[in-house]
Short mmCIF file of C-alpha atoms and ligand atoms in Angstrom, two decimals:
data_model
loop_
_atom_site.label_atom_id
_atom_site.label_comp_id
_atom_site.label_asym_id
_atom_site.label_seq_id
_atom_site.Cartn_x
_atom_site.Cartn_y
_atom_site.Cartn_z
CA MET L 28 140.06 58.79 53.10
CA LYS L 29 143.44 59.40 54.72
CA SER L 30 143.66 61.91 57.58
CA ARG L 31 145.49 65.11 56.79
CA VAL L 32 148.76 65.96 58.53
CA PHE L 33 150.22 69.48 58.66
CA SER L 34 153.70 70.45 59.66
CA GLY L 35 155.71 73.62 59.15
CA ALA L 36 159.39 74.32 59.47
CA ARG L 37 161.31 77.57 59.36
CA PRO L 38 163.56 78.16 56.35
CA THR L 39 166.87 77.32 57.91
CA GLY L 40 168.63 76.51 54.64
CA ARG L 41 170.73 73.39 54.20
CA GLN L 42 169.65 70.79 56.70
CA HIS L 43 171.92 69.12 59.24
CA LEU L 44 172.08 65.67 60.74
CA GLY L 45 169.77 66.70 63.60
CA ASN L 46 167.08 67.77 61.11
CA TYR L 47 167.62 64.63 59.08
CA LEU L 48 167.40 62.12 61.95
CA GLY L 49 164.47 64.01 63.48
CA ALA L 50 161.98 65.88 61.36
CA ILE L 51 162.90 64.82 57.84
CA GLN L 52 162.87 61.08 58.35
CA ASN L 53 159.58 61.48 60.22
CA TYR L 54 158.07 63.53 57.39
CA VAL L 55 159.06 60.90 54.86
CA SER L 56 157.60 58.02 56.87
CA LEU L 57 154.25 59.80 57.43
CA GLN L 58 153.69 60.04 53.66
CA GLY L 59 152.44 56.46 53.47
CA GLU L 60 149.79 56.79 56.17
CA TYR L 61 148.52 60.37 55.75
CA THR L 62 147.86 63.09 53.21
CA CYS L 63 150.72 65.37 54.18
CA VAL L 64 150.89 69.13 53.90
CA TYR L 65 154.41 70.32 54.56
CA CYS L 66 155.17 73.97 54.59
CA ILE L 67 158.26 76.16 54.85
CA VAL L 68 157.04 78.90 57.16
CA ASP L 69 158.80 81.95 55.83
CA VAL L 70 156.53 84.50 57.52
CA HIS L 71 157.30 83.01 60.94
CA ALA L 72 160.96 83.56 60.15
CA LEU L 73 160.31 87.30 60.03
CA THR L 74 159.55 87.55 63.75
CA SER L 75 163.25 87.90 64.39
CA LEU L 76 164.07 89.82 61.16
CA GLU L 77 167.40 88.07 61.01
CA ASP L 78 169.11 87.60 57.68
CA THR L 79 166.08 88.23 55.47
CA GLY L 80 168.45 88.61 52.49
CA SER L 81 169.07 84.81 52.65
CA LEU L 82 165.41 83.77 52.84
CA GLN L 83 165.01 82.76 49.21
CA LYS L 84 168.28 80.84 49.10
CA ASN L 85 167.46 79.11 52.39
CA ILE L 86 164.00 78.05 51.11
CA HIS L 87 165.59 76.65 47.93
CA GLU L 88 168.33 74.69 49.74
CA MET L 89 165.97 73.35 52.37
CA MET L 90 163.42 72.09 49.83
CA LEU L 91 166.23 70.50 47.82
CA ASP L 92 167.28 68.57 50.93
CA TRP L 93 163.69 67.57 51.71
CA LEU L 94 163.07 66.30 48.19
CA ALA L 95 166.37 64.47 47.93
CA ALA L 96 165.71 62.84 51.31
CA GLY L 97 162.46 61.32 50.03
CA LEU L 98 159.63 63.84 50.31
CA ASP L 99 157.52 63.17 47.27
CA PRO L 100 155.67 66.06 45.63
CA GLN L 101 153.27 63.50 44.07
CA LYS L 102 152.25 62.29 47.51
CA SER L 103 152.61 65.42 49.70
CA ILE L 104 151.75 69.09 49.27
CA LEU L 105 155.03 70.94 49.59
CA PHE L 106 154.92 74.74 49.54
CA VAL L 107 156.01 78.02 51.08
CA GLN L 108 153.73 79.65 53.62
CA SER L 109 153.60 83.12 52.04
CA HIS L 110 152.80 81.69 48.61
CA VAL L 111 149.32 81.00 49.98
CA PRO L 112 148.48 84.42 51.34
CA GLU L 113 145.10 83.25 52.58
CA VAL L 114 146.90 82.22 55.74
CA MET L 115 147.53 85.89 56.60
CA GLN L 116 143.78 86.62 56.31
CA LEU L 117 142.87 83.67 58.45
CA HIS L 118 145.47 84.77 61.00
CA THR L 119 143.72 88.15 61.28
CA LEU L 120 140.30 86.60 61.58
CA LEU L 121 141.45 84.09 64.26
CA SER L 122 143.15 86.89 66.20
CA MET L 123 139.68 88.32 66.83
CA VAL L 124 138.68 85.23 68.80
CA THR L 125 141.94 84.81 70.68
CA PRO L 126 142.20 86.55 74.08
CA LEU L 127 145.47 88.41 74.48
CA SER L 128 145.97 86.82 77.90
CA TRP L 129 146.25 83.40 76.27
CA LEU L 130 149.14 84.63 74.10
CA LEU L 131 150.97 86.48 76.84
CA ARG L 132 151.25 83.37 78.94
CA VAL L 133 152.90 81.26 76.24
CA PRO L 134 156.35 80.28 77.61
CA THR L 135 158.11 80.69 74.25
CA PHE L 136 156.88 84.30 74.00
CA LYS L 137 158.54 85.05 77.34
CA GLU L 138 161.74 83.35 76.15
CA LYS L 139 161.74 85.33 72.93
CA VAL L 140 161.30 88.57 74.83
CA LYS L 141 164.42 87.76 76.75
CA LEU L 142 166.29 86.77 73.55
CA GLN L 143 165.39 89.86 71.54
CA PRO L 144 164.44 92.59 73.99
CA HIS L 145 165.25 95.20 71.31
CA ASN L 146 162.54 93.74 69.01
CA VAL L 147 159.46 92.61 70.91
CA ASN L 148 157.17 93.00 67.94
CA TYR L 149 153.48 92.25 67.49
CA GLY L 150 154.27 89.22 65.30
CA LEU L 151 156.07 87.64 68.22
CA VAL L 152 153.01 87.64 70.42
CA GLY L 153 150.71 86.68 67.52
CA TYR L 154 152.92 83.80 66.46
CA PRO L 155 150.69 81.04 67.98
CA VAL L 156 147.66 82.51 66.11
CA LEU L 157 149.56 82.36 62.83
CA MET L 158 150.61 78.82 63.68
CA THR L 159 146.97 77.93 64.29
CA ALA L 160 146.00 79.49 60.99
CA ASP L 161 148.71 77.41 59.27
CA ILE L 162 147.17 74.19 60.63
CA VAL L 163 143.44 74.89 60.37
CA LEU L 164 143.57 76.57 56.95
CA TYR L 165 144.11 73.05 55.62
CA LYS L 166 141.75 71.50 58.17
CA ALA L 167 144.58 69.25 59.28
CA GLU L 168 143.52 66.63 61.83
CA VAL L 169 147.00 65.61 62.88
CA VAL L 170 150.16 67.55 63.75
CA PRO L 171 153.44 65.69 64.46
CA VAL L 172 155.02 67.34 67.49
CA GLY L 173 157.72 66.75 70.04
CA GLU L 174 156.72 66.92 73.72
CA ASP L 175 158.14 70.46 74.02
CA GLN L 176 155.67 71.70 71.36
CA LEU L 177 152.54 70.32 73.07
CA PRO L 178 151.62 73.62 74.75
CA HIS L 179 151.56 75.34 71.35
CA LEU L 180 149.26 72.73 69.93
CA GLU L 181 147.01 72.93 72.98
CA LEU L 182 146.66 76.66 72.41
CA ALA L 183 145.76 76.03 68.74
CA ARG L 184 143.08 73.60 69.97
CA GLU L 185 141.74 76.22 72.36
CA ILE L 186 141.49 78.77 69.59
CA VAL L 187 139.68 76.20 67.39
CA ARG L 188 137.25 75.36 70.20
CA ARG L 189 136.50 79.02 70.73
CA PHE L 190 135.96 79.66 67.05
CA ASN L 191 133.72 76.58 66.70
CA ASN L 192 131.68 77.64 69.76
CA LEU L 193 131.17 81.16 68.47
CA PHE L 194 130.55 80.43 64.79
CA GLY L 195 129.59 76.74 64.51
CA ASN L 196 131.65 73.71 63.86
CA THR L 197 134.21 74.69 61.25
CA PHE L 198 137.66 73.28 62.09
CA PRO L 199 138.68 69.84 63.37
CA GLU L 200 140.58 70.10 66.65
CA PRO L 201 144.11 69.14 65.54
CA GLU L 202 145.43 66.12 67.37
CA ALA L 203 149.07 65.76 68.40
CA LYS L 204 150.97 62.91 66.92
CA LEU L 205 153.57 62.66 69.63
CA THR L 206 156.87 61.93 68.03
CA SER L 207 160.01 61.24 70.03
CA PHE L 208 162.58 63.12 67.97
CA PRO L 209 166.03 61.91 69.01
CA LEU L 210 168.08 64.63 70.69
CA ILE L 211 171.09 65.04 68.40
CA LEU L 212 173.84 67.04 70.09
CA GLY L 213 176.20 69.18 68.07
CA LEU L 214 179.92 68.78 67.59
CA ASP L 215 180.51 70.51 70.92
CA GLY L 216 178.71 67.55 72.62
CA LYS L 217 176.79 69.99 74.83
CA GLU L 218 174.10 71.82 72.89
CA LYS L 219 171.48 70.53 70.48
CA MET L 220 172.83 70.47 66.96
CA SER L 221 172.07 73.81 65.46
CA LYS L 222 173.17 75.89 62.46
CA GLN L 223 173.04 79.08 64.57
CA LEU L 224 175.47 77.60 67.09
CA GLY L 225 177.79 76.42 64.31
CA ASN L 226 178.00 72.91 65.81
CA ASP L 227 176.24 71.11 62.95
CA ILE L 228 177.10 68.74 60.14
CA GLU L 229 175.14 69.54 56.97
CA ILE L 230 173.84 66.47 55.20
CA ALA L 231 174.69 67.86 51.78
CA LEU L 232 178.40 68.20 52.52
CA SER L 233 180.92 66.31 50.40
CA ASP L 234 182.53 63.16 51.87
CA GLU L 235 185.76 65.06 52.54
CA ALA L 236 184.00 67.99 54.22
CA THR L 237 181.99 65.56 56.39
CA ILE L 238 185.18 63.92 57.56
CA GLU L 239 186.65 67.33 58.33
CA ARG L 240 183.59 68.34 60.38
CA VAL L 241 183.45 65.06 62.30
CA MET L 242 187.18 65.40 63.14
CA THR L 243 186.45 68.69 64.96
CA ALA L 244 184.03 67.06 67.41
CA LEU L 245 184.77 67.04 71.10
CA THR L 246 184.98 63.55 72.62
CA ASP L 247 185.66 62.20 76.10
CA PRO L 248 187.92 64.86 77.76
CA ALA L 249 189.52 62.14 79.84
CA ARG L 250 191.22 60.78 76.70
CA ARG L 251 194.13 63.13 76.51
CA TYR L 252 196.45 60.47 75.14
CA ARG L 253 195.75 57.62 72.80
CA SER L 254 196.50 55.15 75.62
CA ASP L 255 193.93 56.70 78.03
CA PRO L 256 190.85 54.50 78.49
CA GLY L 257 187.65 56.25 77.35
CA HIS L 258 184.08 56.53 78.50
CA PRO L 259 181.82 56.06 75.51
CA GLU L 260 178.68 56.72 77.51
CA ILE L 261 179.63 60.42 77.76
CA CYS L 262 180.95 60.78 74.21
CA ASN L 263 178.87 62.41 71.49
CA ILE L 264 180.70 60.56 68.72
CA TYR L 265 179.58 57.31 70.36
CA ARG L 266 175.99 58.62 70.51
CA LEU L 267 176.10 59.31 66.78
CA GLN L 268 177.53 55.82 66.11
CA ARG L 269 174.19 54.58 67.46
CA TYR L 270 172.45 55.93 64.34
CA PHE L 271 175.10 55.17 61.72
CA ASN L 272 176.93 52.18 63.07
CA PRO L 273 174.38 50.31 65.19
CA PHE L 274 175.88 46.87 64.69
CA GLN L 275 179.33 47.79 65.93
CA LEU L 276 178.27 49.65 69.05
CA ASP L 277 179.35 47.08 71.62
CA ASP L 278 182.71 46.60 69.88
CA ILE L 279 183.37 50.34 69.80
CA ALA L 280 182.47 50.71 73.44
CA GLU L 281 184.76 47.89 74.47
CA GLN L 282 187.64 49.15 72.28
CA CYS L 283 187.19 52.68 73.63
CA ARG L 284 187.22 51.52 77.29
CA SER L 285 190.32 49.46 76.71
CA ALA L 286 192.03 52.17 74.58
CA LYS L 287 192.30 49.74 71.65
CA ILE L 288 190.81 52.41 69.36
CA GLY L 289 191.77 56.05 69.27
CA CYS L 290 189.34 58.92 68.82
CA VAL L 291 190.63 59.76 65.36
CA ASP L 292 189.97 56.19 64.10
CA CYS L 293 186.63 56.15 65.84
CA LYS L 294 185.62 59.46 64.21
CA MET L 295 186.78 58.17 60.84
CA LEU L 296 184.58 55.09 61.28
CA LEU L 297 181.62 57.36 62.00
CA ALA L 298 182.34 59.78 59.14
CA ARG L 299 182.60 56.88 56.65
CA GLU L 300 179.25 55.45 57.78
CA ILE L 301 177.61 58.90 57.57
CA ASN L 302 178.94 59.23 54.05
CA SER L 303 177.79 55.82 52.95
CA THR L 304 174.31 56.30 54.54
CA LEU L 305 173.91 59.67 52.84
CA LYS L 306 175.38 58.63 49.48
CA PRO L 307 171.97 58.00 47.76
CA PHE L 308 170.66 61.26 49.22
CA ARG L 309 173.65 63.22 47.96
CA GLU L 310 173.38 61.68 44.49
CA GLN L 311 169.68 62.47 44.30
CA ARG L 312 170.32 66.01 45.51
CA ALA L 313 172.91 66.59 42.75
CA THR L 314 170.44 65.23 40.16
CA LEU L 315 167.62 67.49 41.35
CA ALA L 316 169.91 70.52 41.65
CA ALA L 317 170.94 70.11 38.03
CA LYS L 318 167.31 70.37 36.81
CA PRO L 319 166.57 74.00 35.97
CA ARG L 320 163.55 75.41 37.82
CA TYR L 321 162.74 72.09 39.41
CA ILE L 322 162.35 73.47 42.96
CA THR L 323 160.42 76.51 41.70
CA ASN L 324 158.00 74.27 39.87
CA VAL L 325 157.51 71.91 42.82
CA LEU L 326 156.78 74.87 45.08
CA ALA L 327 154.45 76.51 42.54
CA ASP L 328 152.50 73.28 42.16
CA GLY L 329 152.37 72.77 45.92
CA ALA L 330 151.09 76.34 46.49
CA GLN L 331 148.43 75.87 43.85
CA ARG L 332 147.14 72.65 45.47
CA ALA L 333 147.31 74.19 48.93
CA GLN L 334 145.42 77.27 47.74
CA VAL L 335 142.48 75.21 46.52
CA ILE L 336 141.94 73.99 50.08
CA ALA L 337 142.80 77.39 51.62
CA ARG L 338 140.30 79.34 49.51
CA GLU L 339 137.48 76.97 50.38
CA THR L 340 138.24 77.20 54.13
CA LEU L 341 138.59 80.95 54.07
CA LYS L 342 135.28 81.35 52.25
CA GLU L 343 133.54 79.19 54.88
CA VAL L 344 135.12 81.25 57.70
CA LYS L 345 134.14 84.56 56.14
CA LEU L 346 130.57 83.35 55.62
CA LYS L 347 130.30 82.23 59.23
CA MET L 348 131.79 85.47 60.53
CA GLY L 349 129.32 87.50 58.48
CA LEU L 350 131.91 88.99 56.14
CA ILE L 351 130.18 87.71 53.00
FE1 SF4 N 413 184.42 58.71 71.89
FE2 SF4 N 413 185.18 56.90 70.14
FE3 SF4 N 413 187.02 58.43 71.41
FE4 SF4 N 413 185.70 56.57 72.71
S1 SF4 N 413 187.14 56.25 71.04
S2 SF4 N 413 186.02 58.66 73.40
S3 SF4 N 413 183.69 56.60 71.76
S4 SF4 N 413 185.44 59.08 69.96
#
């Protein structure tokens, strides 16, 4: 039997190139090797209470991108976290075995406190327990993570060990599948590509809109005039060429250094390659978007399949904790 993978992502709406080259392509490739449980974690999104009015739209658009990019609802369980409310019960039960001191030392909690000092809510401190419940409710053995998320997974493993010690072996300790997600910088060339920062390129854009976005990117500041030689090694457009134009990299670098190519032409080259790479994705997205209730049905089916596992796990937990 294949091992089970779990991964959750916040409902950020339409996905951008950073999401696509990182998480989404990884999700798609894991489908062959594992039984995958992929969840849009809408409850986690409530810790900041930002823009809750867009939650449903964001879930819809994000799932549309995932499906069009190759996530297969026949192979993977795709659902929304709150559609399987058992996770909230398991969160409460796991919170009873989690010392508060473990949660207060989590670095991201301290960062969040700084980011939203006006709203340091209970959900913020309990976030790692809910994340643990997300994983262990489905008895996932493997969690794909970047190096920066390792401390979170270690905390989940500690909670699992404590539960298993107190109530008998119940959950597998989830193992990290270390994944080196490429760092995709945004159009400003400084910060990680992010919708919140407005420096992103959505993968579902039209060809024309993609060209427009790419044209706004900052390049080598030393190239003030077309005749100025450039430094591709510090240019974000050049970094992106690595993913979309890998066979022309050396040529582009040489032409940039000798000012044989200007930044506008170089950006156009990149934008055209992005458009041609994403053409099948965009066509598939349009086809799926035209099917009435398609996303709703995929999510309902995913939630139903997830709930079969969730109910079984929760029953076992309640039995072991003496609740039934
Ligand atoms: Fe960057 Fe290309 Fe301009 Fe060189 S020519 S600075 S690689 S955009």
